[in-house]
């Protein structure tokens, strides 16, 4: 009898232990591995730019040689910046991109202004641009010989954002699968374009690569604007730092994904541009509205239809990556009290930051409505590089002020110094070259964040709590979300 009782107690204890192992803490789970991390970097960096408008870089550089050199230089600069972020990301294991690093080094005001600008402008407008590109190319086969109606493209863009938001709210694994699949698809079309270009060069079509440096740029500002256009295509190199808390073994996978992903994209970009010049003169490339489609019509016919199809895949995958990471920044800012608390809540069923993802989607759909949001993102690009520079500067400052922090990855201090100098150049060059009032408006908007910071964050007046507490409760019940558990 005693033996049977002991056996029953043991069995019951084993069952209880298994149940405890199955119950997860109500926090974002570590479900992103090395392959998914690489795909997030590559898939977010390669959007529509390399397929649609690499002509912007050629237009500013003025010649084939400087154009190719600038694409390579942008890759080197992105790699240097990402190496800085690798040290920061393994030193401060927190999601949210630049936000926790600026918070740790410069304090809450700087971090708040970053989150204010990025959450309200940069992230949702970038998502809107990607979704619009996806909608335009998805609808173009139904309107042969003409441009699809704007309303159709915008409706498809809105559907794209809603669909991706649902996917990201339901499962991190499902979102990672979508990212991996569409990253593989865009790498496939890049391989097709590069191989076709090599074949054309082997046939002797090298005339556009001869005397490649005649007519290069002479203006200080023109080079800065050319870098802007090139770095816009490379933007996304820091995306993995937005999800550091969800990375498996971040000390290994964060720097490894960066070292593999960004050089891969750099090689792809340079090789694709060489392929374009194997069949198009610089003038023809500048006159093309969609360079990859023109290339496909000349080289891949009768299979040229695959190019616009894969452009849709590429923009869709990049939009998914943007949606995924933007939600994490909003979630972290809400958790730190810099956004409303409901944005820091997560689904206890799916372990995803659903309110933050929905908020980003609503802003993205809102930015689809205006006629031209490209000018918006162009004018705010200087702000993005200001924050990149501040983040690199924070790495230098914390070498002296936070000496005790564990640094599994430690880059030579000259690397963040170079990133700071280049960031200052990229912030100032376009303003000096073309001092539009829009830059002033952007600066006023960024600094204007202090108007909301002091009453709602710093002072935290009681009347704001009286308004937000019942609102938060109702939204929590509506979306079935809960505050994250504290695991530290």
Coordinates of C-alpha atoms in Angstrom, one line a residue, residues 83-94 100-102 104-105 241 244 250-252 254-255 391-411 488:
X83 CA 28.6 46.7 -35.4
X84 CA 28.0 49.5 -32.9
X85 CA 24.5 48.3 -32.4
X86 CA 25.9 44.7 -31.9
X87 CA 27.9 45.9 -28.9
X88 CA 25.0 47.9 -27.5
X89 CA 22.5 45.1 -28.0
X90 CA 24.7 42.5 -26.2
X91 CA 25.5 45.1 -23.5
X92 CA 21.9 46.2 -22.8
X93 CA 19.6 43.2 -23.5
X94 CA 16.4 45.2 -24.0
X100 CA 17.0 51.7 -24.3
X101 CA 20.5 52.9 -25.3
X102 CA 19.5 56.5 -25.4
X104 CA 20.7 54.5 -20.4
X105 CA 23.1 57.1 -21.6
X241 CA 17.9 45.4 -32.0
X244 CA 16.6 41.7 -28.6
X250 CA 21.3 37.2 -28.2
X251 CA 25.0 37.2 -27.2
X252 CA 25.7 34.9 -30.1
X254 CA 22.7 39.2 -32.6
X255 CA 26.2 39.9 -33.8
X391 CA 23.2 56.2 -30.5
X392 CA 26.8 55.7 -31.7
X393 CA 27.8 58.6 -29.4
X394 CA 26.1 56.8 -26.5
X395 CA 28.4 53.9 -27.1
X396 CA 31.4 56.1 -26.8
X397 CA 30.1 57.9 -23.7
X398 CA 29.2 54.6 -22.0
X399 CA 32.8 53.3 -22.5
X400 CA 33.7 55.9 -19.9
X401 CA 30.6 56.2 -17.8
X402 CA 29.4 52.6 -17.7
X403 CA 32.7 50.7 -17.5
X404 CA 31.3 47.9 -15.4
X405 CA 28.7 46.8 -18.0
X406 CA 29.4 43.4 -19.5
X407 CA 30.4 43.7 -23.1
X408 CA 30.5 40.3 -24.9
X409 CA 31.1 42.3 -28.2
X410 CA 33.5 45.2 -28.1
X411 CA 34.2 47.2 -31.3
X488 CA 13.8 40.3 -13.3

